[in-house]
JSON list of C-alpha atoms in Angstrom, two decimals:
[
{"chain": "A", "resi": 29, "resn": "UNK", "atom": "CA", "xyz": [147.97, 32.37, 19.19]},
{"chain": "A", "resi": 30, "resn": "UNK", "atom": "CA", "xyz": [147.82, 36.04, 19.27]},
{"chain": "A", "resi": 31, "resn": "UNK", "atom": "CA", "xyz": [144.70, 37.00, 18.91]},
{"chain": "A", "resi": 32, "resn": "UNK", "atom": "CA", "xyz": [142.64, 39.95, 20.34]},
{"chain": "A", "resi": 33, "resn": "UNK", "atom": "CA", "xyz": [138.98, 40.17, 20.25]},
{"chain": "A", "resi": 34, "resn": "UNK", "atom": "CA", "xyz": [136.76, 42.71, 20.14]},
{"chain": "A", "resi": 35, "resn": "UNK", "atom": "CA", "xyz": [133.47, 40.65, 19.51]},
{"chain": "A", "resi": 36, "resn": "UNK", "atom": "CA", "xyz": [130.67, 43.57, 19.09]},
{"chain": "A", "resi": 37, "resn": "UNK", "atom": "CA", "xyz": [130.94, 46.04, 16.03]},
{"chain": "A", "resi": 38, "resn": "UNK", "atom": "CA", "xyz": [128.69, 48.62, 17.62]},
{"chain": "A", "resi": 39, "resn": "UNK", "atom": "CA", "xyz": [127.34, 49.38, 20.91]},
{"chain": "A", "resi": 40, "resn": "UNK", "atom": "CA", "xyz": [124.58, 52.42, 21.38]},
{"chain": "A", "resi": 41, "resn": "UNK", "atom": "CA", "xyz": [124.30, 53.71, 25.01]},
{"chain": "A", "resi": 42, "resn": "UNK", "atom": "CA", "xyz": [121.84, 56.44, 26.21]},
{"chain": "A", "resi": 43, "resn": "UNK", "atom": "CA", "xyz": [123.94, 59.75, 27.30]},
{"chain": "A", "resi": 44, "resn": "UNK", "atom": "CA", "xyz": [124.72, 59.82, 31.16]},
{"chain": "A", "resi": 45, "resn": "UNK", "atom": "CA", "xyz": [124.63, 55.74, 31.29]},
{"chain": "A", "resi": 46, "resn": "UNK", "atom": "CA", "xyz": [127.05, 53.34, 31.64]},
{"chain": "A", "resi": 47, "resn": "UNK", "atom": "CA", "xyz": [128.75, 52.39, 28.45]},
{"chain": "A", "resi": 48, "resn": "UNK", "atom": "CA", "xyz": [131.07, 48.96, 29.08]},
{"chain": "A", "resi": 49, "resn": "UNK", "atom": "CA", "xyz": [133.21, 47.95, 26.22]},
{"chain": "A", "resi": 50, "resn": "UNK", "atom": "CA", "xyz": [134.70, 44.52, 26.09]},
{"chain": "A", "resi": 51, "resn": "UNK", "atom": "CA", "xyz": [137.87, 42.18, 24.74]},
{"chain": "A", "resi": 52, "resn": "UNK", "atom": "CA", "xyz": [139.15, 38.98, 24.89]},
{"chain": "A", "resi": 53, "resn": "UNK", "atom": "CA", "xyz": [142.36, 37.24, 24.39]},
{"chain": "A", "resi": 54, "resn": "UNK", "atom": "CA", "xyz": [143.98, 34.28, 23.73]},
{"chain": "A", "resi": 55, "resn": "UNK", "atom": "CA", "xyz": [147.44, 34.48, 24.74]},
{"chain": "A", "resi": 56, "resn": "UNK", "atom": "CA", "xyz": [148.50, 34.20, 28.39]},
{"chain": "A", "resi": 57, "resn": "UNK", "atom": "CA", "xyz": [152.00, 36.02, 28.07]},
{"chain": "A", "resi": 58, "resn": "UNK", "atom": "CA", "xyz": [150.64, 39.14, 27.00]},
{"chain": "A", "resi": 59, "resn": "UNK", "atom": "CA", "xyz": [151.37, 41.67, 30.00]},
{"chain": "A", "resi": 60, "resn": "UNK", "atom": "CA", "xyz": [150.13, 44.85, 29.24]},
{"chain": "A", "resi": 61, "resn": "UNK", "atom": "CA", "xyz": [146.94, 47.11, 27.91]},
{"chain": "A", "resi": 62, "resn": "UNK", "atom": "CA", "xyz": [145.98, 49.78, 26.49]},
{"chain": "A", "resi": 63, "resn": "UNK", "atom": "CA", "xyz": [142.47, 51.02, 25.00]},
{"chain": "A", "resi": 64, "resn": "UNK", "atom": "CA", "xyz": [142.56, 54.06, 22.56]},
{"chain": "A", "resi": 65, "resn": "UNK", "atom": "CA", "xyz": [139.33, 55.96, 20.84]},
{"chain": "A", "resi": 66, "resn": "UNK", "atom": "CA", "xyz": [139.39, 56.88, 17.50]},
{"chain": "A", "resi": 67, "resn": "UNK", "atom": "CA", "xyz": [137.56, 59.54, 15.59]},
{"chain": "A", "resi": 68, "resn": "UNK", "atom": "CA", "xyz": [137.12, 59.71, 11.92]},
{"chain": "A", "resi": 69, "resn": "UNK", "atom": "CA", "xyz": [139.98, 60.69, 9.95]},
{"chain": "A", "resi": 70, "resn": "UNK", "atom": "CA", "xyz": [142.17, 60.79, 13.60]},
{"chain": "A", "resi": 71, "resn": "UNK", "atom": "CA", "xyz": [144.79, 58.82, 14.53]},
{"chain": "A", "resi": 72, "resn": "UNK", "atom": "CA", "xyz": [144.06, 56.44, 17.28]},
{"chain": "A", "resi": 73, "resn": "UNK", "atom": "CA", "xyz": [144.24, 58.46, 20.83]},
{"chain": "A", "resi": 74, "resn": "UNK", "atom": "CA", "xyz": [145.46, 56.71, 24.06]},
{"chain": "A", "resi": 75, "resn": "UNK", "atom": "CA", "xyz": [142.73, 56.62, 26.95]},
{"chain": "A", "resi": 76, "resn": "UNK", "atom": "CA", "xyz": [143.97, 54.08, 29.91]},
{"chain": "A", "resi": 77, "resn": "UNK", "atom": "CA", "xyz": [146.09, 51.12, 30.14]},
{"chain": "A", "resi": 78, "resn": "UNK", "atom": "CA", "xyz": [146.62, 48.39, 33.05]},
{"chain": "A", "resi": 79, "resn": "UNK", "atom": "CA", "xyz": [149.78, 45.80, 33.75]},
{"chain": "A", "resi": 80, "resn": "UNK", "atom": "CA", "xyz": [148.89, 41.71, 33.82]},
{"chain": "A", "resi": 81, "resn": "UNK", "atom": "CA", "xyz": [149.85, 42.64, 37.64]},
{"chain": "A", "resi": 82, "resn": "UNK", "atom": "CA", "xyz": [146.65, 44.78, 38.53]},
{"chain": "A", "resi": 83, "resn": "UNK", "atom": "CA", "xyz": [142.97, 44.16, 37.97]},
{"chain": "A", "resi": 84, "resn": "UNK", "atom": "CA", "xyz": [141.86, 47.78, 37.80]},
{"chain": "A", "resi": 85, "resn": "UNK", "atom": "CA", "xyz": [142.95, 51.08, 36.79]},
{"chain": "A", "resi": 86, "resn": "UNK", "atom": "CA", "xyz": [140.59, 54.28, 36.80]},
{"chain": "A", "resi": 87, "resn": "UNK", "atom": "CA", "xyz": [141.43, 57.77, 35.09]},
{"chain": "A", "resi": 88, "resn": "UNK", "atom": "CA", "xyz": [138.40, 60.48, 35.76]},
{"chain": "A", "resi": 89, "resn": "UNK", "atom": "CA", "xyz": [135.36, 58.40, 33.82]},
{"chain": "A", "resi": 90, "resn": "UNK", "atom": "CA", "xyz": [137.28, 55.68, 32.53]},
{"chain": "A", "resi": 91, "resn": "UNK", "atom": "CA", "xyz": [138.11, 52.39, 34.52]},
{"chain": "A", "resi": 92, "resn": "UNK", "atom": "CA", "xyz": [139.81, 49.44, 32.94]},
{"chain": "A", "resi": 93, "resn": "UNK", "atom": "CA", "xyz": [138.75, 45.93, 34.54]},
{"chain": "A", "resi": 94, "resn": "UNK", "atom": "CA", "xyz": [141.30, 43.06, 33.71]},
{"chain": "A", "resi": 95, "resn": "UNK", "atom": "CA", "xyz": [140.34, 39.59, 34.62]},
{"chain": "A", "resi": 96, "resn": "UNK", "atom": "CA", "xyz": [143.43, 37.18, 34.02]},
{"chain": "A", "resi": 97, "resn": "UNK", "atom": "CA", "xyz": [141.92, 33.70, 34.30]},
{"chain": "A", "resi": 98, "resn": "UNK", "atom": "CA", "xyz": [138.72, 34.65, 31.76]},
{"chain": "A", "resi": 99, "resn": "UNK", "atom": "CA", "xyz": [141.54, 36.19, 29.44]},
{"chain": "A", "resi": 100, "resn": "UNK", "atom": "CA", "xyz": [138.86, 39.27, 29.15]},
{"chain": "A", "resi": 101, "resn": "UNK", "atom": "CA", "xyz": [139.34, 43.21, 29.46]},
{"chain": "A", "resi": 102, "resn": "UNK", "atom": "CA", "xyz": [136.22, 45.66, 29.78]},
{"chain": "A", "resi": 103, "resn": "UNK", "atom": "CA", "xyz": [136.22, 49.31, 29.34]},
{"chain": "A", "resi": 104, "resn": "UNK", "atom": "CA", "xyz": [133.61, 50.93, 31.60]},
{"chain": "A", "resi": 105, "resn": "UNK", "atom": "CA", "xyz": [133.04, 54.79, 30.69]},
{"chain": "A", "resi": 106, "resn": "UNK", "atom": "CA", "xyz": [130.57, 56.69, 33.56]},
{"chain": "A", "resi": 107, "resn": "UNK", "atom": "CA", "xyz": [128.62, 58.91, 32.62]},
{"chain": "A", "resi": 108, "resn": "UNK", "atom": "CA", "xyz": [128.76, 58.24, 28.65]},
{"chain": "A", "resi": 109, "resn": "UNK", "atom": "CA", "xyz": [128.76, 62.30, 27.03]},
{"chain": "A", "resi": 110, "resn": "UNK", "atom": "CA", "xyz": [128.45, 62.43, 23.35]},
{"chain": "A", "resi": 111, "resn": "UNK", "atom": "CA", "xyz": [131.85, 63.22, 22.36]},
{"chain": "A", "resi": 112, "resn": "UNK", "atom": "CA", "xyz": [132.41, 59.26, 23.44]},
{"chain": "A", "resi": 113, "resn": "UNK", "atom": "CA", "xyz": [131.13, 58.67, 20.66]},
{"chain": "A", "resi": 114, "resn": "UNK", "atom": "CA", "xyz": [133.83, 57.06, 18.59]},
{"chain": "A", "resi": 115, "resn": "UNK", "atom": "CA", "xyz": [135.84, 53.87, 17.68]},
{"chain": "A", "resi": 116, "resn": "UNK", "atom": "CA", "xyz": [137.62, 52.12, 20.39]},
{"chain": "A", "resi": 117, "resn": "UNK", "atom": "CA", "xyz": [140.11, 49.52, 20.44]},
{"chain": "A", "resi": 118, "resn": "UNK", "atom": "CA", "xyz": [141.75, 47.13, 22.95]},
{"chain": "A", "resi": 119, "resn": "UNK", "atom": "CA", "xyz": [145.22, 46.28, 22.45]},
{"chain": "A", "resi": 120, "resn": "UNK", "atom": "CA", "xyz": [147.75, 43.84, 24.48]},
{"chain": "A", "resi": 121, "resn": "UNK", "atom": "CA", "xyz": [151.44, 43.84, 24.43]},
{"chain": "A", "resi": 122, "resn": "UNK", "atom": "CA", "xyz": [153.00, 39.94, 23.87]},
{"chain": "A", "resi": 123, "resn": "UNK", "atom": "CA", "xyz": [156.29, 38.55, 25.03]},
{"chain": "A", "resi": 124, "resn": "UNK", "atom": "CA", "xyz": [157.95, 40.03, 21.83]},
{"chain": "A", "resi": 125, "resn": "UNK", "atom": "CA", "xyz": [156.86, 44.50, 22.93]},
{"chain": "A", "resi": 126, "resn": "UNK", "atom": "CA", "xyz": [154.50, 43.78, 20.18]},
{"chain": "A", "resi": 127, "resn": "UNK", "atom": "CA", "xyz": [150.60, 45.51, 20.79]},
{"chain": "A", "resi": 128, "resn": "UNK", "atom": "CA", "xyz": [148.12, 43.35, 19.16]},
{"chain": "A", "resi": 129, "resn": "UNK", "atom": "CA", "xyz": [144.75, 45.38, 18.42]},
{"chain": "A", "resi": 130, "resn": "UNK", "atom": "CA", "xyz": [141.11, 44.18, 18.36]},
{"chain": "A", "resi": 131, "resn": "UNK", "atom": "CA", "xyz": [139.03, 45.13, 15.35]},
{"chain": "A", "resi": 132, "resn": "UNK", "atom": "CA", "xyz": [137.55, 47.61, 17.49]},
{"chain": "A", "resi": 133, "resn": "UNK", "atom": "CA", "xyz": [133.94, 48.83, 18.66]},
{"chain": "A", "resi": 134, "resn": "UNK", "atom": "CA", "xyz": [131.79, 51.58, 17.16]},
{"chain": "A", "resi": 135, "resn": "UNK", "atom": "CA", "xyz": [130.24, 53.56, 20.31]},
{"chain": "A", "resi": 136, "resn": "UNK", "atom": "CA", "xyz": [127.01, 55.66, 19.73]},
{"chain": "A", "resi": 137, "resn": "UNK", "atom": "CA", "xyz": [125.85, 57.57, 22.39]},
{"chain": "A", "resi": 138, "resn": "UNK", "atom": "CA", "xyz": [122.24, 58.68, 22.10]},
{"chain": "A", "resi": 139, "resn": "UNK", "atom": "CA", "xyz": [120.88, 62.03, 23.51]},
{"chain": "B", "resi": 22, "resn": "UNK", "atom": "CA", "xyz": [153.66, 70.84, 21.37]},
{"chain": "B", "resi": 23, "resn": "UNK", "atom": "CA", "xyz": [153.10, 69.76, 17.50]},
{"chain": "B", "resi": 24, "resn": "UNK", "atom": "CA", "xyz": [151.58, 65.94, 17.15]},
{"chain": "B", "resi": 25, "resn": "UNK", "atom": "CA", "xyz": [152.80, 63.47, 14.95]},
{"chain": "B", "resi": 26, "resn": "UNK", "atom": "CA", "xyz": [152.25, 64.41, 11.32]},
{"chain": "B", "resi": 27, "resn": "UNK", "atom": "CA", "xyz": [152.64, 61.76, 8.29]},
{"chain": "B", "resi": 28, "resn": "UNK", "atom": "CA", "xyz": [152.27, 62.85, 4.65]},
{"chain": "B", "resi": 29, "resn": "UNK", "atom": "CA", "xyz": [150.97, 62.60, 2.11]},
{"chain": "B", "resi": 30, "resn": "UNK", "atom": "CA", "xyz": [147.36, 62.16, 3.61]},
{"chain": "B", "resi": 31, "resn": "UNK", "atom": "CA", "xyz": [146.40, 60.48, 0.90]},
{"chain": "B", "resi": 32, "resn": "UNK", "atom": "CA", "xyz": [148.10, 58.63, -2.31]},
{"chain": "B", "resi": 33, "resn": "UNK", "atom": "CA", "xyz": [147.08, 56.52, -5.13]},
{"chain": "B", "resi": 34, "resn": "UNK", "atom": "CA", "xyz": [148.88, 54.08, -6.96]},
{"chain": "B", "resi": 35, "resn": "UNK", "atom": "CA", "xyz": [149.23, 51.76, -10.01]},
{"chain": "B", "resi": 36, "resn": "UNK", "atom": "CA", "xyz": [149.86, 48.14, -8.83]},
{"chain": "B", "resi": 37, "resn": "UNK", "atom": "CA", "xyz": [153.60, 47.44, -9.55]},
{"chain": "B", "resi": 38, "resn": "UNK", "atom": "CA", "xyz": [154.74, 50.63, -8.40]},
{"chain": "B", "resi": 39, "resn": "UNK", "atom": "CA", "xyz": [156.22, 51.54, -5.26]},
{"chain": "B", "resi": 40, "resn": "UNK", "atom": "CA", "xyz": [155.56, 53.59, -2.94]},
{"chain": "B", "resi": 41, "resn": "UNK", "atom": "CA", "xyz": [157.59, 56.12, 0.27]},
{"chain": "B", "resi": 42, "resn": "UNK", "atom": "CA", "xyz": [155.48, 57.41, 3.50]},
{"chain": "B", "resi": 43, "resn": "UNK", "atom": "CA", "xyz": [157.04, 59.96, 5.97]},
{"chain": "B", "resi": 44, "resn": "UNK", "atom": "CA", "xyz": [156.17, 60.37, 9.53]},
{"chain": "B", "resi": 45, "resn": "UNK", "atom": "CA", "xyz": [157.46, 63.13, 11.59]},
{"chain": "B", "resi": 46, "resn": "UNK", "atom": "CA", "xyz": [157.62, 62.32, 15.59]},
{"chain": "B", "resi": 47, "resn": "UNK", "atom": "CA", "xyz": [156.69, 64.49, 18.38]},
{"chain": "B", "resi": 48, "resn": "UNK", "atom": "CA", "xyz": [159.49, 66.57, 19.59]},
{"chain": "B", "resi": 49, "resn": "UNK", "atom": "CA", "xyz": [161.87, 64.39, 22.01]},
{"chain": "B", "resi": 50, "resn": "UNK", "atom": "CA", "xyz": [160.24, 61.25, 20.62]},
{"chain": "B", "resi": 51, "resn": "UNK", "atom": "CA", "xyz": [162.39, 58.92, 19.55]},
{"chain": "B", "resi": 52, "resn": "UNK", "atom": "CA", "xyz": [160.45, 55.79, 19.08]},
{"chain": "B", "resi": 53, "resn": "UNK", "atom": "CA", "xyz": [158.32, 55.26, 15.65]},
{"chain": "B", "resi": 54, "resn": "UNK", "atom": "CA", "xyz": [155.75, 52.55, 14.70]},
{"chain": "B", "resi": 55, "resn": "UNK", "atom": "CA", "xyz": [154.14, 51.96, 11.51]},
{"chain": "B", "resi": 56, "resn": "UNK", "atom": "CA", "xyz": [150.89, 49.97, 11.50]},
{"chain": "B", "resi": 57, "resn": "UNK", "atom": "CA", "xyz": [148.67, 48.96, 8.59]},
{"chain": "B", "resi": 58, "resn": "UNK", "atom": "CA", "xyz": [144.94, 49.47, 8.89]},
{"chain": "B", "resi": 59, "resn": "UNK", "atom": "CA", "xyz": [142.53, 47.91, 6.52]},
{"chain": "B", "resi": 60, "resn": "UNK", "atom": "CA", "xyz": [138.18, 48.02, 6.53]},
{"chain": "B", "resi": 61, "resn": "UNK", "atom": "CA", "xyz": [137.17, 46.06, 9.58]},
{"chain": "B", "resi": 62, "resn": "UNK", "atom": "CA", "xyz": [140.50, 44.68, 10.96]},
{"chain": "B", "resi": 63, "resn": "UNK", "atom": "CA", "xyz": [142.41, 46.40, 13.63]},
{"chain": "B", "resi": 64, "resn": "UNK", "atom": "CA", "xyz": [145.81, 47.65, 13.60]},
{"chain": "B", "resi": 65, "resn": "UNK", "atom": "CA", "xyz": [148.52, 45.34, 11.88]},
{"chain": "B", "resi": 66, "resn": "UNK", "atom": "CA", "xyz": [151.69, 46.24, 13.01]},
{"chain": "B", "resi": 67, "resn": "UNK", "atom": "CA", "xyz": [154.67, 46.47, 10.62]},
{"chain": "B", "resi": 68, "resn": "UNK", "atom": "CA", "xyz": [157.88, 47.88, 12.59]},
{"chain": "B", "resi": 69, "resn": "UNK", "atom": "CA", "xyz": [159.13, 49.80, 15.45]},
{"chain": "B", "resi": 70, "resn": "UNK", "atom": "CA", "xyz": [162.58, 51.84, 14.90]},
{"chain": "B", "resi": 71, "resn": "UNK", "atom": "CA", "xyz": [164.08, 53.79, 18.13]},
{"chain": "B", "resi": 72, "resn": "UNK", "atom": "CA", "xyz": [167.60, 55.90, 17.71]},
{"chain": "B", "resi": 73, "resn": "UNK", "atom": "CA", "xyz": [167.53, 54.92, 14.18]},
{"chain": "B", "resi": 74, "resn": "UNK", "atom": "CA", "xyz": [167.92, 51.00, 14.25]},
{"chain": "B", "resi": 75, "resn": "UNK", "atom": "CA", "xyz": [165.02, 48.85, 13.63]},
{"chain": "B", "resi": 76, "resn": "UNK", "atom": "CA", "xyz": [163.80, 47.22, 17.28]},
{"chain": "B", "resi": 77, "resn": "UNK", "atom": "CA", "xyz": [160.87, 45.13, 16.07]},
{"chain": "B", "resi": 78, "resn": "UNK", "atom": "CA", "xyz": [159.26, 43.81, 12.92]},
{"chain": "B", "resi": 79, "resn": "UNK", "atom": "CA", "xyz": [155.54, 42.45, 12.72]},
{"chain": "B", "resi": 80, "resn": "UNK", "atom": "CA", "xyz": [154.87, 40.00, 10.27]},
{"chain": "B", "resi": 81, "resn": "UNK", "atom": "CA", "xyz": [154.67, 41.46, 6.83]},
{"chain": "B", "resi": 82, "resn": "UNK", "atom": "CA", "xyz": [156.72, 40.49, 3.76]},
{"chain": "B", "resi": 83, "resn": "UNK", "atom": "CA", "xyz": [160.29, 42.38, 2.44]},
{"chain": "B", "resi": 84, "resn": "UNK", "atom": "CA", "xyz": [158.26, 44.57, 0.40]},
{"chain": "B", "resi": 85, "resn": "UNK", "atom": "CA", "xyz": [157.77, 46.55, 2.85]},
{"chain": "B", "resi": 86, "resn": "UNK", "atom": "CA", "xyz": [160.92, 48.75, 4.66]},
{"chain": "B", "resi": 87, "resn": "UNK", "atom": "CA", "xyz": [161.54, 51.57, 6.85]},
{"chain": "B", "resi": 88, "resn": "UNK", "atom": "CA", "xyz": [164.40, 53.74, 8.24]},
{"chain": "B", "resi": 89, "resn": "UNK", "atom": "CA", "xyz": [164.15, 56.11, 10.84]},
{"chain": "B", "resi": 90, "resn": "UNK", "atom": "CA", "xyz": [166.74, 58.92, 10.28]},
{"chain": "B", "resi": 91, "resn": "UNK", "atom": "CA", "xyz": [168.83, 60.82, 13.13]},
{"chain": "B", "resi": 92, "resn": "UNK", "atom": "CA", "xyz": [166.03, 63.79, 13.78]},
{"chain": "B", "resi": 93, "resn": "UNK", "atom": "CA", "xyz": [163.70, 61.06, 14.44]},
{"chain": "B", "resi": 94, "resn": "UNK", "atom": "CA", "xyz": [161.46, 61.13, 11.64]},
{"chain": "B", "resi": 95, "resn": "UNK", "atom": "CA", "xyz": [160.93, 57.88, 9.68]},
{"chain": "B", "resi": 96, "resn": "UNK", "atom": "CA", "xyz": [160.12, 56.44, 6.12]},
{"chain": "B", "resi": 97, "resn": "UNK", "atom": "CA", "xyz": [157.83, 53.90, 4.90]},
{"chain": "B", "resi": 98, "resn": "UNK", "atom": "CA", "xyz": [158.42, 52.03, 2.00]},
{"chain": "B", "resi": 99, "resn": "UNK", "atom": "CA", "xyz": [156.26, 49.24, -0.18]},
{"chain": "B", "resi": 100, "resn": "UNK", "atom": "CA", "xyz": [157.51, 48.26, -3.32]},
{"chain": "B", "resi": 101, "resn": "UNK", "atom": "CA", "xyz": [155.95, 46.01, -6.05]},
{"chain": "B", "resi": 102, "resn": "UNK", "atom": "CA", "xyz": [152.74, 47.33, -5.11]},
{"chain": "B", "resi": 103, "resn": "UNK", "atom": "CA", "xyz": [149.49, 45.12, -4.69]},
{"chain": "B", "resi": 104, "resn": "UNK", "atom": "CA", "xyz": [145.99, 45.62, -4.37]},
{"chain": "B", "resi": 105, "resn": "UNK", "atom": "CA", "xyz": [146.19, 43.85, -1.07]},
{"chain": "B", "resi": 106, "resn": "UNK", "atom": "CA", "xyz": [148.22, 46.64, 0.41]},
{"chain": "B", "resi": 107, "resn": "UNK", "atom": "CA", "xyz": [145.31, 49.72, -0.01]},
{"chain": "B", "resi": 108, "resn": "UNK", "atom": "CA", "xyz": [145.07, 50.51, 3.45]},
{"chain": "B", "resi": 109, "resn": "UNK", "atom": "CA", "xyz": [145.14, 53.33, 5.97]},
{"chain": "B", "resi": 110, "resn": "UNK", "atom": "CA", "xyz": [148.80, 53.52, 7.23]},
{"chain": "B", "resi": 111, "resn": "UNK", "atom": "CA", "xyz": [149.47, 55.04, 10.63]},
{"chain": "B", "resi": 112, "resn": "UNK", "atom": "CA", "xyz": [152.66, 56.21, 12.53]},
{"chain": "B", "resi": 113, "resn": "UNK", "atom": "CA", "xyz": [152.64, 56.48, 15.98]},
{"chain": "B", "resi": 114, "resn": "UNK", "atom": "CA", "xyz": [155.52, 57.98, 18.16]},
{"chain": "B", "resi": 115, "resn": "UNK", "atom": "CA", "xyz": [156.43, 57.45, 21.87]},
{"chain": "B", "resi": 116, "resn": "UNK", "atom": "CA", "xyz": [159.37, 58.82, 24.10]},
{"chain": "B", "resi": 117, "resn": "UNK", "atom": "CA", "xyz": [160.02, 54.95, 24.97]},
{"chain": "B", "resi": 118, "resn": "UNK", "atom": "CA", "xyz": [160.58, 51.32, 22.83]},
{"chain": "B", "resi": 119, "resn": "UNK", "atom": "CA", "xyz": [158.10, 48.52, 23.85]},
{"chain": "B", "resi": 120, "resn": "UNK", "atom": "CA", "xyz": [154.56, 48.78, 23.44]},
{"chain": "B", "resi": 121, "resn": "UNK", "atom": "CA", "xyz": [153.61, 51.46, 25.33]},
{"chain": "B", "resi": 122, "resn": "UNK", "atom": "CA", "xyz": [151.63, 54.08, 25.21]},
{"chain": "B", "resi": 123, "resn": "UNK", "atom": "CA", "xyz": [151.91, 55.76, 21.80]},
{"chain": "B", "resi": 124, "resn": "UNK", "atom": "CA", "xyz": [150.96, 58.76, 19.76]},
{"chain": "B", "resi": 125, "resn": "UNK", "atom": "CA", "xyz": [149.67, 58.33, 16.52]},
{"chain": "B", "resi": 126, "resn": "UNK", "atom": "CA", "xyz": [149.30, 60.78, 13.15]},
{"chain": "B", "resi": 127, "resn": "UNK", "atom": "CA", "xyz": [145.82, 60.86, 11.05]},
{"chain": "B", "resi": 128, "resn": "UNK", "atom": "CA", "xyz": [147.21, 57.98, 8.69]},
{"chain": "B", "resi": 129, "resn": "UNK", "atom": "CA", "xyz": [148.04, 58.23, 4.84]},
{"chain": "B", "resi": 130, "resn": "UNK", "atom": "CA", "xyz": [145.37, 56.83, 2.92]},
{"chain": "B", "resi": 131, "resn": "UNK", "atom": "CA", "xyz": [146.71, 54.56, 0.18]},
{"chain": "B", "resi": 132, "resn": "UNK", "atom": "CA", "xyz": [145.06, 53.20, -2.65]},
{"chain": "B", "resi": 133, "resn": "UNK", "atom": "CA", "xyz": [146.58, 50.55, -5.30]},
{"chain": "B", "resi": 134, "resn": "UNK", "atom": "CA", "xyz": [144.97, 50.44, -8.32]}
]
């Protein structure tokens, strides 16, 4: 089963809060991770990843928390500004170098 | 340095027809992925070429091909068109092969009528 899961369309966070985006998984081989944001009419745009060997990985605002035995991945962004405001998606790398995405999760941050 | 460009931006087609997309890398990337995006689903992904040779293939039927040529850039193709295939299709380049992090184009928008 390869299945990644991104199980809330939207999310709407007040500017300068804490805005935590979350994924599940199915598959225990899959060994890497990567989030990306996506604007309309953009391509996707990489923000932070994290190996199956680590638990947590922070760039600037943005930490990735990966919990192996729950098979679940969270996104935290601190402070949430409004050009957050986007798509984001989860993705995870299977045995085969294959990245299988989420559906994703629209993020509104509110003045 | 220029992104990852992929034209046309946006295409319609008759249903039976067939169809070519073209995705040009970032300089000194050698690694292209083609995924298939439709309303509400994530990224499907279709195949990965590096120094021209196809390295992985996603689960999608024949009808749908690629090359990847010796400056890098790469071709999409879908023949027999169907309406199933209307989709946003994106190309995403990387200096490396497998799964990492990648670069992607705005997408061509493809519509099968």
């Amino acid at each position: 089963d390869q299945q990644v899961k991104q199980n809330s369309p939207s999310l709407s966070v007040q500017e300068g809060r804490i805005s935590i985006l979350n994924c599940d998984y199915t598959n225990s081989m899959f060994d890497y991770f990567l989030w990306y944001k996506k604007y309309p009419a953009e391509g996707p745009t990489f923000l932070i990843s994290i190996s199956s060997i680590k638990d947590k990985n922070e760039d600037g605002r943005f930490t990735v928390f990966l919990n192996k035995s729950a098979k679940h991945l969270s996104l935290h962004i601190v402070p949430s500004q409004p050009g957050d405001s986007a798509v984001y998606f989860c993705a995870a790398r299977n045995e085969f170098y294959q990245l299988i995405w989420g559906a994703g999760t629209k993020l509104i941050i509110k003045p | 340095k220029a992104g990852v460009t992929q034209t046309p931006r946006y295409l319609i087609k008759t249903r039976g027809q067939q169809v070519t997309l073209s995705c040009s890398p970032i300089s000194g990337h050698r690694s292209v992925s083609w995924y298939q995006q439709t309303p509400g689903q994530g990224l499907q992904f279709l195949f990965e070429y590096f120094s021209e040779t196809q390295r992985n293939k996603g689960n999608f039927p024949g009808r749908f091909s690629g090359r990847q040529f010796s400056n890098s850039r790469s071709e999409m193709n879908v023949s027999t068109l169907e309406l199933g295939d209307s989709a946003l299709y994106l190309c995403a380049s990387s200096w490396q092969t497998g799964g990492y992090e990648q670069y992607f184009g705005p997408g061509t928008r493809l519509t099968v009528t």
